[in-house]
Coordinates of C-alpha atoms and ligand atoms in Angstrom, one line a residue:
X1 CA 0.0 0.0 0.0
X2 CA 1.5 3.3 -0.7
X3 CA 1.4 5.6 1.7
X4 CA 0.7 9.7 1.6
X5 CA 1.0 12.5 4.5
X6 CA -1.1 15.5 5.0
X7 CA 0.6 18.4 7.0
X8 CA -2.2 21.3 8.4
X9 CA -1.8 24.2 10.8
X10 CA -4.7 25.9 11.5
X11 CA -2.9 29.2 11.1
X12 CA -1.7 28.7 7.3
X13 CA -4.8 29.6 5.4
X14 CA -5.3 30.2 1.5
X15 CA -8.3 32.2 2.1
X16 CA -12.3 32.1 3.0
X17 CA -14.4 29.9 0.5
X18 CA -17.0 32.1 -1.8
X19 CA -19.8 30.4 -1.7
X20 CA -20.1 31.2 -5.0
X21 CA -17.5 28.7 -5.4
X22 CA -20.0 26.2 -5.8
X23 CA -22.1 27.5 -8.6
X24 CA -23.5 26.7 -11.5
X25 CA -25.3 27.1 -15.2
X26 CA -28.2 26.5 -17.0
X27 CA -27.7 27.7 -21.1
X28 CA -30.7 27.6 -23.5
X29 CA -29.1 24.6 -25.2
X30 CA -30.6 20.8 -25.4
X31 CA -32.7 19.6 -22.7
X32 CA -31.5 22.1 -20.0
X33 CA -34.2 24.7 -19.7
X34 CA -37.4 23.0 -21.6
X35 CA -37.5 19.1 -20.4
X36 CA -34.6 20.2 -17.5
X37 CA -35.7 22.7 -15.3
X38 CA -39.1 23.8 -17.3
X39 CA -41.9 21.2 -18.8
X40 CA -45.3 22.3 -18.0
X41 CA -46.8 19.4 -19.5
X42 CA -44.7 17.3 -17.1
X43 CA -46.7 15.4 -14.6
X44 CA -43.8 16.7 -12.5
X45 CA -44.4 20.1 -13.4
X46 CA -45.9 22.6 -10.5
X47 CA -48.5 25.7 -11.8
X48 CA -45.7 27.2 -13.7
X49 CA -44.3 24.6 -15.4
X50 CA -41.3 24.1 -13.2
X51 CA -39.9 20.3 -12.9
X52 CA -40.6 19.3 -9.1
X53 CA -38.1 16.7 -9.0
X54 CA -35.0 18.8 -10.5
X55 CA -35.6 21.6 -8.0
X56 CA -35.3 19.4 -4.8
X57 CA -32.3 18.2 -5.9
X58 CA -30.9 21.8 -7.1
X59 CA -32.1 22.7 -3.3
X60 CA -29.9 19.4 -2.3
X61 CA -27.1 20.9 -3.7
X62 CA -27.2 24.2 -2.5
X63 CA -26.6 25.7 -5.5
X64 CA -25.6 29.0 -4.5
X65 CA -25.5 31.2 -8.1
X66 CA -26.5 30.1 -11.7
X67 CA -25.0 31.2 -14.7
X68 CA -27.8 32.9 -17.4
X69 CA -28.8 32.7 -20.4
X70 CA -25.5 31.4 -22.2
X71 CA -23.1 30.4 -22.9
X72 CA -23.0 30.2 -26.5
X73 CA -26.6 30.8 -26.7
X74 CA -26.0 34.5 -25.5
X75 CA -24.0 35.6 -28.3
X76 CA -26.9 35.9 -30.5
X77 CA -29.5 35.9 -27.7
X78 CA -32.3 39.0 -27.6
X79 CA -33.2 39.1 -23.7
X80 CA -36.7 41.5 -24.7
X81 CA -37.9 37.6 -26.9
X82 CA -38.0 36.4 -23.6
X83 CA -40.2 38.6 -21.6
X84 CA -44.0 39.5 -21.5
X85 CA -47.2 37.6 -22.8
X86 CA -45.3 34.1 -24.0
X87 CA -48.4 34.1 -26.6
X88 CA -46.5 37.3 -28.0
X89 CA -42.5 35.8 -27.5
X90 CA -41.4 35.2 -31.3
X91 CA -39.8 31.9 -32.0
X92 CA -36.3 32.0 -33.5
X93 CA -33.9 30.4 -34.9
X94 CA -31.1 29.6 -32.6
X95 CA -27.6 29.8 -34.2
X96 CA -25.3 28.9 -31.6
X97 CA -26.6 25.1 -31.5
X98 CA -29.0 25.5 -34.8
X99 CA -32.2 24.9 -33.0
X100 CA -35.6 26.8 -32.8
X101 CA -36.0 28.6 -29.9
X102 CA -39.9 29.5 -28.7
X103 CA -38.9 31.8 -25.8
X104 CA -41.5 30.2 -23.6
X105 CA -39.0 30.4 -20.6
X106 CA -36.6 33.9 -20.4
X107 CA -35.5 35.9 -17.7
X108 CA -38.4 36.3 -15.4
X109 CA -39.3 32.2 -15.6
X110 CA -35.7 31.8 -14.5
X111 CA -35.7 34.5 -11.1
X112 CA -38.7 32.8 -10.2
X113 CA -37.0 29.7 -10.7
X114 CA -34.2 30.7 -8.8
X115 CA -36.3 32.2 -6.2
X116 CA -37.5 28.6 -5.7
X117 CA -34.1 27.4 -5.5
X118 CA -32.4 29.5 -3.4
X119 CA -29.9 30.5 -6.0
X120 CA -28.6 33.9 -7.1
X121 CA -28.7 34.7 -10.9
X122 CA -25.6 35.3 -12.5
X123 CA -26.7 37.1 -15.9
X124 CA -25.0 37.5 -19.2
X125 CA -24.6 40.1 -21.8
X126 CA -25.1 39.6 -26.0
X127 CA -21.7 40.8 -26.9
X128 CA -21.6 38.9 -29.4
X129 CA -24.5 40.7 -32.1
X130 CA -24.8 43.4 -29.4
X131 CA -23.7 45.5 -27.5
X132 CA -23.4 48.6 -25.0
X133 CA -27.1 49.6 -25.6
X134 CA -29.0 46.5 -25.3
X135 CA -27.0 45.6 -21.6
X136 CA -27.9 49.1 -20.3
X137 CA -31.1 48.6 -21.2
X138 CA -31.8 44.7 -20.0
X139 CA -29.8 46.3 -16.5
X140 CA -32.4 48.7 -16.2
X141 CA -34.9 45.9 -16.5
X142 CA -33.7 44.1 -14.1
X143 CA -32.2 45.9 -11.5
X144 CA -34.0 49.3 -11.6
X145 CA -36.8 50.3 -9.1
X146 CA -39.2 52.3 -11.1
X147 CA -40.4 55.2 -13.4
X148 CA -38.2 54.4 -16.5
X149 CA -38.9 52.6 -19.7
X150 CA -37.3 49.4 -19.0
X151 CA -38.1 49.2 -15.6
X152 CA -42.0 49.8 -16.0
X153 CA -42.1 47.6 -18.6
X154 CA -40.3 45.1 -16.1
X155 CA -43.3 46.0 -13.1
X156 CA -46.0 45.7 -16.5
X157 CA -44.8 42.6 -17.0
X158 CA -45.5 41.8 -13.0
X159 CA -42.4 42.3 -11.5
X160 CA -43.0 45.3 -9.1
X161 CA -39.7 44.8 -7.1
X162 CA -36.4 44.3 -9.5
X163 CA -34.5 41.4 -9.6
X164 CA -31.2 42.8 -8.4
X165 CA -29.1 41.0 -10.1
X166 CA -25.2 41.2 -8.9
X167 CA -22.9 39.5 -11.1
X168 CA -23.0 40.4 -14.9
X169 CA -21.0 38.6 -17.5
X170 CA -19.7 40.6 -20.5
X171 CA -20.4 38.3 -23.3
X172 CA -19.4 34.7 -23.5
X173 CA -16.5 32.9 -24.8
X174 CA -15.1 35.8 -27.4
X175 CA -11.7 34.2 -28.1
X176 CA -13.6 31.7 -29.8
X177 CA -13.8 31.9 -33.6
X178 CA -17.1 29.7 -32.7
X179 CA -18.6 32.2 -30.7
X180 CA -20.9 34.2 -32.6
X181 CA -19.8 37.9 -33.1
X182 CA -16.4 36.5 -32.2
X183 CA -13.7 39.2 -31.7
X184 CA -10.0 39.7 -31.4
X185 CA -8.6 40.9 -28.5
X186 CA -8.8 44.5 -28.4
X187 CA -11.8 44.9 -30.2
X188 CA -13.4 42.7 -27.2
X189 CA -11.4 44.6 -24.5
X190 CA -12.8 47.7 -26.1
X191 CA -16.5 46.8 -25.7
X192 CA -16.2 44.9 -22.8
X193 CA -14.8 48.1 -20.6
X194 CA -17.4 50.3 -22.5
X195 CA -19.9 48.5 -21.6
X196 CA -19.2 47.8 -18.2
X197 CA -18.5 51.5 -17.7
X198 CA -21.8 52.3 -18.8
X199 CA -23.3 49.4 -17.0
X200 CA -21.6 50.5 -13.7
X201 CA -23.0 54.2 -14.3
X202 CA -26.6 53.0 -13.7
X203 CA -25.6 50.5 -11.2
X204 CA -22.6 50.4 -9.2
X205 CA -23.5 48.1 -7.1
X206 CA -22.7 45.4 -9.9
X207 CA -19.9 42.8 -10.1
X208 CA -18.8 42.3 -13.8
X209 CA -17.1 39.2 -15.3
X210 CA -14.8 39.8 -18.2
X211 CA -14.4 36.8 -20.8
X212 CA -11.0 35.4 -20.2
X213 CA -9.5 32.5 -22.5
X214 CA -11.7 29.6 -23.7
X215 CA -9.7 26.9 -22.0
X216 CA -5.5 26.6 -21.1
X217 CA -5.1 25.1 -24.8
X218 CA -6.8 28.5 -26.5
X219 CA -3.7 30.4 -29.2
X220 CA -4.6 33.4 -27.5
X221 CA -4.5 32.3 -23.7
X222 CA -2.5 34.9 -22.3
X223 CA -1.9 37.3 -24.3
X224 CA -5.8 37.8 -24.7
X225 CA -5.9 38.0 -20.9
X226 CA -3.3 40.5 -20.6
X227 CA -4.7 42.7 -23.3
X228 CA -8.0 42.6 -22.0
X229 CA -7.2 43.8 -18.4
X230 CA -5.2 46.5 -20.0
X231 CA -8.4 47.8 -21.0
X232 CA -10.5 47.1 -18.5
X233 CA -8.5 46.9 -14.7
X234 CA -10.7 49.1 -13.4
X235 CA -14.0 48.5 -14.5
X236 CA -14.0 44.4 -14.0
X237 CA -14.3 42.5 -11.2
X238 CA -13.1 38.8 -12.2
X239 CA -11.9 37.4 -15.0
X240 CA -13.8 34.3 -16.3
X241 CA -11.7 31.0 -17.5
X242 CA -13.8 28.3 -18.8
X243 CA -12.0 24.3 -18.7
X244 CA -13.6 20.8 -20.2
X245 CA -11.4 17.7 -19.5
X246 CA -12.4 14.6 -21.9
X247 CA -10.9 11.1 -21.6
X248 CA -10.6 10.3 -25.3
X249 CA -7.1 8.7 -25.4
X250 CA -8.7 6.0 -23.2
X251 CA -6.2 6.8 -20.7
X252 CA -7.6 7.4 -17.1
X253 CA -4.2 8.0 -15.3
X254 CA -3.5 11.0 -17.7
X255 CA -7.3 11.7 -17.4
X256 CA -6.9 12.0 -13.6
X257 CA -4.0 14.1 -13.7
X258 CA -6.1 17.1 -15.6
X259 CA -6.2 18.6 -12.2
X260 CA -2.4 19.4 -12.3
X261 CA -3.4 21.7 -15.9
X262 CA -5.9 22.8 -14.3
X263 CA -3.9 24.1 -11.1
X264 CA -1.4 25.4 -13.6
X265 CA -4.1 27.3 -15.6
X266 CA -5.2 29.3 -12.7
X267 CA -1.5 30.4 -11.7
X268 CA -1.1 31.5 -15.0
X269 CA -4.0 33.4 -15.4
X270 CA -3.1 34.7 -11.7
X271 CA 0.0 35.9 -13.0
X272 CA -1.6 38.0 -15.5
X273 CA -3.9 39.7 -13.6
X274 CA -1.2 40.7 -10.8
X275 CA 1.3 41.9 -13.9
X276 CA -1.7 44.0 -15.0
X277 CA -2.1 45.1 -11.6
X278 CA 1.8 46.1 -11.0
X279 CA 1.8 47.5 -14.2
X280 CA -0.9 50.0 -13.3
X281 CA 0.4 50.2 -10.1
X282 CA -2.9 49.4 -8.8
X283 CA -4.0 48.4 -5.3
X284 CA -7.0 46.0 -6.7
X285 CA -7.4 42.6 -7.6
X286 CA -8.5 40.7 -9.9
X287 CA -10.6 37.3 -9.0
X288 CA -11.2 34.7 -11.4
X289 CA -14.7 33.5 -11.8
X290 CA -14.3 29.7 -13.3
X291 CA -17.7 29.9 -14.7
X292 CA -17.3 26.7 -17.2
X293 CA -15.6 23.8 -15.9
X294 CA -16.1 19.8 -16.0
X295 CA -15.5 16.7 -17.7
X296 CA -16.9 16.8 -21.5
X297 CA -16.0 14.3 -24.3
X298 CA -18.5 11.4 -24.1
X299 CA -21.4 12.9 -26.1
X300 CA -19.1 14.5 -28.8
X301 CA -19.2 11.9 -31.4
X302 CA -23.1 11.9 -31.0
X303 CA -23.4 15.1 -31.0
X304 CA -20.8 15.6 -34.6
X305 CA -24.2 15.7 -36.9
X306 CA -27.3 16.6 -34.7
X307 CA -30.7 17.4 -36.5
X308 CA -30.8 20.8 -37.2
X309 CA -34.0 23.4 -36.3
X310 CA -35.9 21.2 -34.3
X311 CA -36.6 22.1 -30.4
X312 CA -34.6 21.3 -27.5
X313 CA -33.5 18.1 -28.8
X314 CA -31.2 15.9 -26.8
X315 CA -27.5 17.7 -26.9
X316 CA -24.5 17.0 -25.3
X317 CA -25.5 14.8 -22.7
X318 CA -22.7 12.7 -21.2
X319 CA -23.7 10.1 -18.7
X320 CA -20.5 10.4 -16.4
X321 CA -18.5 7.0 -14.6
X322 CA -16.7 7.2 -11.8
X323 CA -13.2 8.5 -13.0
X324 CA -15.5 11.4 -14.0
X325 CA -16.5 11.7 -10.7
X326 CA -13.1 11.8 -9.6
X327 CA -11.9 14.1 -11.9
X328 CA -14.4 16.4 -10.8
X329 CA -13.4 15.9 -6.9
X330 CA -10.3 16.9 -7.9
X331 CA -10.6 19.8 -9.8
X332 CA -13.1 20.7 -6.6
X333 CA -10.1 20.5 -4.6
X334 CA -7.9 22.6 -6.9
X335 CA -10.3 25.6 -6.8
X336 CA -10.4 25.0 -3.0
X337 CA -6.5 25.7 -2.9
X338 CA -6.7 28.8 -5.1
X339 CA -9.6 30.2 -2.8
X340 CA -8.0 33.0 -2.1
X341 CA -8.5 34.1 -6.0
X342 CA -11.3 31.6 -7.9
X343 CA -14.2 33.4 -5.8
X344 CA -17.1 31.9 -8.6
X345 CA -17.4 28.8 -10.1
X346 CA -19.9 27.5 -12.5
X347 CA -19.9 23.7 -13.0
X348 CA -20.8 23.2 -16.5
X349 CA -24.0 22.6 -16.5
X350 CA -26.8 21.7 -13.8
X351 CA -29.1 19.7 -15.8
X352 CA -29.4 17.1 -18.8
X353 CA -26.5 19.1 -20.5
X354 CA -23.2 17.8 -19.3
X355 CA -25.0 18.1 -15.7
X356 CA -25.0 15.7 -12.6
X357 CA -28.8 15.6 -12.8
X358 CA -30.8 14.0 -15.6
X359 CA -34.2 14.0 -16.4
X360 CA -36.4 11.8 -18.3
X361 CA -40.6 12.1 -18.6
X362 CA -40.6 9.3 -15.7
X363 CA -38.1 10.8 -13.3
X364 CA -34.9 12.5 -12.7
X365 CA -31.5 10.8 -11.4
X366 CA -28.1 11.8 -9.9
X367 CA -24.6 11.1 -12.1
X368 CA -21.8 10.6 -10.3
X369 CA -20.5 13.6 -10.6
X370 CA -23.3 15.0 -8.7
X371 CA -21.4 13.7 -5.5
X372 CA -18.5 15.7 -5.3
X373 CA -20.1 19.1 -6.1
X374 CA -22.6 17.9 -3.5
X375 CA -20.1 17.2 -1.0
X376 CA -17.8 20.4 -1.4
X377 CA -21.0 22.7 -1.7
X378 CA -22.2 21.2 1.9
X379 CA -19.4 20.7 3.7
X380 CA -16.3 23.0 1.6
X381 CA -17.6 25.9 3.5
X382 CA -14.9 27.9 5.5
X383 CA -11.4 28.9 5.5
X384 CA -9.2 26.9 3.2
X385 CA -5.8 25.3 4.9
X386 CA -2.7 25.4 3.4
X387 CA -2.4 22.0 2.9
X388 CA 0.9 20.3 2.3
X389 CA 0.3 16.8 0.5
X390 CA 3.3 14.7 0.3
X391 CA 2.3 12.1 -2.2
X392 CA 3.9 9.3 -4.4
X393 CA 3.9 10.9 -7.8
X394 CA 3.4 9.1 -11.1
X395 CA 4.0 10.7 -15.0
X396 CA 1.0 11.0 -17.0
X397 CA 1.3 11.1 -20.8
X398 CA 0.4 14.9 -21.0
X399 CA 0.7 16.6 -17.8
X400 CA 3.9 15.3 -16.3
X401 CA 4.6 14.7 -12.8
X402 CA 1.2 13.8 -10.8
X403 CA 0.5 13.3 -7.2
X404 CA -1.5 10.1 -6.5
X405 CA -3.1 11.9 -3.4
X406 CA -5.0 14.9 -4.4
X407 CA -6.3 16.9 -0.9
X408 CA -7.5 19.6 0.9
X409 CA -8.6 20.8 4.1
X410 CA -11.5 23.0 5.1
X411 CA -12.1 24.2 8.7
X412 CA -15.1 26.1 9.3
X413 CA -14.9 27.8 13.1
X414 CA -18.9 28.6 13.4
X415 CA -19.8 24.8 12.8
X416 CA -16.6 23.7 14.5
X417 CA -15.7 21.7 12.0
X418 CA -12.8 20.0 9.9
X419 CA -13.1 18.4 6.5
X420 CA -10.6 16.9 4.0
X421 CA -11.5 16.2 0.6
X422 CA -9.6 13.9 -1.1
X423 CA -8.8 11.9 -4.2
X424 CA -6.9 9.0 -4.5
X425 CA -6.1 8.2 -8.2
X426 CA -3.9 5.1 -7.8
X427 CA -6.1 2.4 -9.8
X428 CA -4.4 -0.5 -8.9
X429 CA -3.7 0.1 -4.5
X430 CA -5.3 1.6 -1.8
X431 CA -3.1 4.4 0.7
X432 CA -2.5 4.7 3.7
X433 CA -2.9 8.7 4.3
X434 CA -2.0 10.3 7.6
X435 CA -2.4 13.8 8.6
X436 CA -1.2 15.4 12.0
X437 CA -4.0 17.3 13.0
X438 CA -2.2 19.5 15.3
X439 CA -4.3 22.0 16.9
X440 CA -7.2 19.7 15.9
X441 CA -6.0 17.1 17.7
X442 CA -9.3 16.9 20.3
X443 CA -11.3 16.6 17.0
X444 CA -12.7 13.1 16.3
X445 CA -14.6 11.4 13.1
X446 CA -17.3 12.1 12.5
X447 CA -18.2 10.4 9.0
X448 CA -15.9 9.0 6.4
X449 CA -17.4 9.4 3.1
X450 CA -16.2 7.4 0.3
X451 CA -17.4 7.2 -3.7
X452 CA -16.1 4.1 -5.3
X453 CA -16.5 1.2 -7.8
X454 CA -14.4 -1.6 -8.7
X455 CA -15.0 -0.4 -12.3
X456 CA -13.8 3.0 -13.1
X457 CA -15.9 3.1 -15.7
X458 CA -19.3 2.5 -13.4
X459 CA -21.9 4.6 -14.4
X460 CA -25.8 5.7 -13.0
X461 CA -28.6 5.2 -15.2
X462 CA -32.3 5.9 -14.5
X463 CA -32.8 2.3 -14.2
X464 CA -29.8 1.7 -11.6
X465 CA -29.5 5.0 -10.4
X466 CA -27.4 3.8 -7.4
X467 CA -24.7 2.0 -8.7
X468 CA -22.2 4.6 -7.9
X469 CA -23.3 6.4 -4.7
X470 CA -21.4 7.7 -1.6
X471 CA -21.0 5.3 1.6
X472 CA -20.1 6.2 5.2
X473 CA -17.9 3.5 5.3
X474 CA -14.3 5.4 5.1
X475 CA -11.5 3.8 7.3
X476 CA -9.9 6.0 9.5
X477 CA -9.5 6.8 13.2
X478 CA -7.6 9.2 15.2
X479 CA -4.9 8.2 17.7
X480 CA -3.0 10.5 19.5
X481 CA -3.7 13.8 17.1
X482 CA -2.6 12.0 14.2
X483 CA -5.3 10.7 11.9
X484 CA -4.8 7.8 9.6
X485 CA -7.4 7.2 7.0
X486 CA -7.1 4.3 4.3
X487 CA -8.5 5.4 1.1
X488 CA -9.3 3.3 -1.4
X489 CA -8.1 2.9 -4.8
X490 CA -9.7 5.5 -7.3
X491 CA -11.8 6.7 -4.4
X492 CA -13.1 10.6 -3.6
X493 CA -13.4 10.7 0.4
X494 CA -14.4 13.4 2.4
X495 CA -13.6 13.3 6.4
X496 CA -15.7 15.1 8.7
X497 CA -14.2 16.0 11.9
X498 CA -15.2 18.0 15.2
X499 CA -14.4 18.5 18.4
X500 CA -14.8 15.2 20.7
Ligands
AHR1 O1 -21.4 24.6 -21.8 C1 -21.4 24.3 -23.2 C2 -20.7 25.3 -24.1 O2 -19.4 25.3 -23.8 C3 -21.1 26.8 -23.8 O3 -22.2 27.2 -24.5 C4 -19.9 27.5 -24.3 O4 -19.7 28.7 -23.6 C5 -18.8 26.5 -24.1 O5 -18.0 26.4 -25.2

């Protein structure tokens, strides 16, 4: 058995956990909104048309902000098709995915739908075939009181009290010569600082999200970041960086070891911002709001030659296995060490659409991947240790040198409470992991959960929706301040501890 150690002080901390951390996104694209979260002809559909089943679990998780409208969606996307009488919303065609798009469900269906599920809205801004205008005026809509045009027509649409909406993304994706209204660099910098300018005039109480790189492997990564915060320093908040890992090559060691790109991705992207910032000389920072992220390959091939202009058809819907799962774990736990600068994350996305619930007419059911977000969003709450992990390393194809042991550890004071998250990524033996728990040393155990399969590639269906599900049945025990936990081979295991 190999064997890993875990060295905490409860004075070393990376930083206080968003809770954003732990959000997520629902595009107009496939089944997310109509069959996901909307159906009103669903049996499980309550008086408006809202999917019973999906929201418990959405109020399961916690989901604590939800990425709006798009995604790809947005870049062609006119917000005012989507309010008012629906018998009066025009249907379109949809270029971003080449559907049709009715506009039954827009931006007040959603904050009511977020209302119910205790999740903030996190909205985003056509800069793709618009521009400064259009989000001025879908900001008055939303956010302002009263006694202007797009605010009455807001309150004559029902909604008296705005919807106060604090985090604005500009645009979507504009490094990408996919994206429509894609645009280089500068011309994006440009109109993303105008428009948050003129955004921030009417409301400064907004957060805004420039579009940062597309993923690590983008031509422009880098320089696009750097050019873009030349422009806009002052007017953003965060940065966004988007990340898909896929196991094509078949090769789930290398797979595993995405987490190490990913880890590297935020330091770079890190370094940028703080050379922008010493360059201005400038005392803010930057955050980075990872608002795409998760595994993404399985549905690709399907999805090569899809049936064009037909309505919400079924669209990139991987069914995730376990390494899934514990590639998600561990790129969980590499936004938990870089708390301290990813304040928002968006895994990518919530339902039916590369999202750890599905739906079908006769039910919904949890991926595996559902677990781990689960997990961190309940429990990941806190101050984020500095957590030393001293692990066997192995060499994946692609990313190089790669820790077996992926960990962190969260302590949250108010709930007196310790948790490690952890992912061990050996396939073949289990490890022995101990961690001196110092000034934690009167804490005790009090679960040990563990998600594993002998099969790594283990999946959930509807019709055996618990074949991969968490178990409280994590060996580990404290003696003596030190607490040794065996985890099991290609295993995600969070340990709960408090005070004895
Ligand atoms: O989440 C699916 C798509 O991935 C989004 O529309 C786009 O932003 C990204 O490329």
């Amino acid at each position: 058995m190999k064997k890993a150690q875990v060295i905490i002080d409860r004075e070393y901390l990376i930083g206080e956990v968003d809770k954003r951390l732990y959000g997520s996104f629902i595009e107009h694209l496939g089944r997310a909104v109509y069959e996901g979260i909307y159906q009103p002809d669903s049996p499980f559909a309550d008086e408006s048309g809202f999917r019973k089943d999906v929201l418990e679990l959405v109020k399961e998780l916690q989901v604590p902000i939800i990425r709006y409208p798009g995604g790809n969606f947005v870049s062609g996307y006119n917000w005012e098709d989507g309010v008012g009488p629906k018998e009066n919303r025009p249907v379109r065609t949809e270029l971003a995915w080449s559907v049709i798009e009715t506009n039954q469900f827009g931006l007040n269906e959603f904050a009511d739908w977020c209302k119910l599920a205790g999740s903030e809205i996190m909205m985003a801004v056509n800069l793709g075939t618009r521009g400064i205008e259009e989000a001025k005026n879908l900001l008055e809509y939303c956010n302002f009181k009263g006694g202007t045009k797009y605010s009455d027509l807001r309150r004559s649409h029902g909604y008296e009290k705005p919807h106060n909406i604090k985090v604005w993304c500009l645009g979507n994706e504009m490094d990408g010569d996919w994206q429509i209204g894609h645009k280089t660099a500068k011309e994006y910098a440009r109109l993303a600082n105008e428009t948050g300018k003129v955004m921030k005039m009417l409301d400064p109480n907004i957060e805004l999200v420039a579009c940062g790189s597309s993923g690590s492997h983008m031509p422009t990564f880098g320089s696009w970041e750097a050019t873009l915060l030349d422009e806009c320093y002052d007017t953003v908040d965060y940065i966004s960086m988007h990340q898909y890992y896929g196991n094509r090559d078949r090769d789930s060691a290398n797979f595993l070891a995405c987490s190490v790109d990913l880890d590297q991705f935020i330091r770079n992207v890190v370094a940028v911002c703080d050379y922008i910032k010493g360059k201005k000389h400038s005392k803010k920072n930057i955050h980075i709001s990872l608002d795409e992220w998760n595994v993404w390959y399985h549905s690709m091939e399907t999805d090569e030659r899809p049936e064009r202009w037909v309505q919400h058809p079924h669209q990139i819907e991987d069914i995730y296995n376990l390494e899934d799962a514990l590639l998600v774990g561990s790129m969980l736990i590499t936004m938990l060490r870089h708390a301290d600068r990813v304040k928002i994350g968006c895994l990518a996305q919530l339902v039916n659409v590369i999202a750890p619930i599905m739906t079908s007419d006769t039910g919904v059911w949890k991926q595996t991947i559902y677990y781990p977000y689960l997990h961190c969003s309940l429990y990941g709450q806190g101050s984020v240790l500095n957590t030393i992990v001293k692990s066997p390393i192995y060499e994946a194809k692609e990313h190089g040198e790669a820790p077996y042991l992926d960990c962190v550890a969260v302590t949250n004071a108010e709930r007196e409470e310790l948790v490690i998250f952890a992912v061990n990524k050996d396939l073949q033996e289990d490890m022995e992991v101990t961690i001196d728990l110092r000034q934690y040393s009167d804490y005790g155990i009090k679960e040990h959960i563990v998600l594993h399969d002998q099969d790594l590639k283990a999946v959930n269906t509807q019709e055996d929706p618990n074949r991969v599900v968490p178990k409280k049945n994590g060996c580990s025990s404290v003696s003596d301040g030190i607490l040794t936990a065996v985890m099991k081979s290609k295993s995600w295991n969070v340990i709960r501890l408090s005070p004895n």
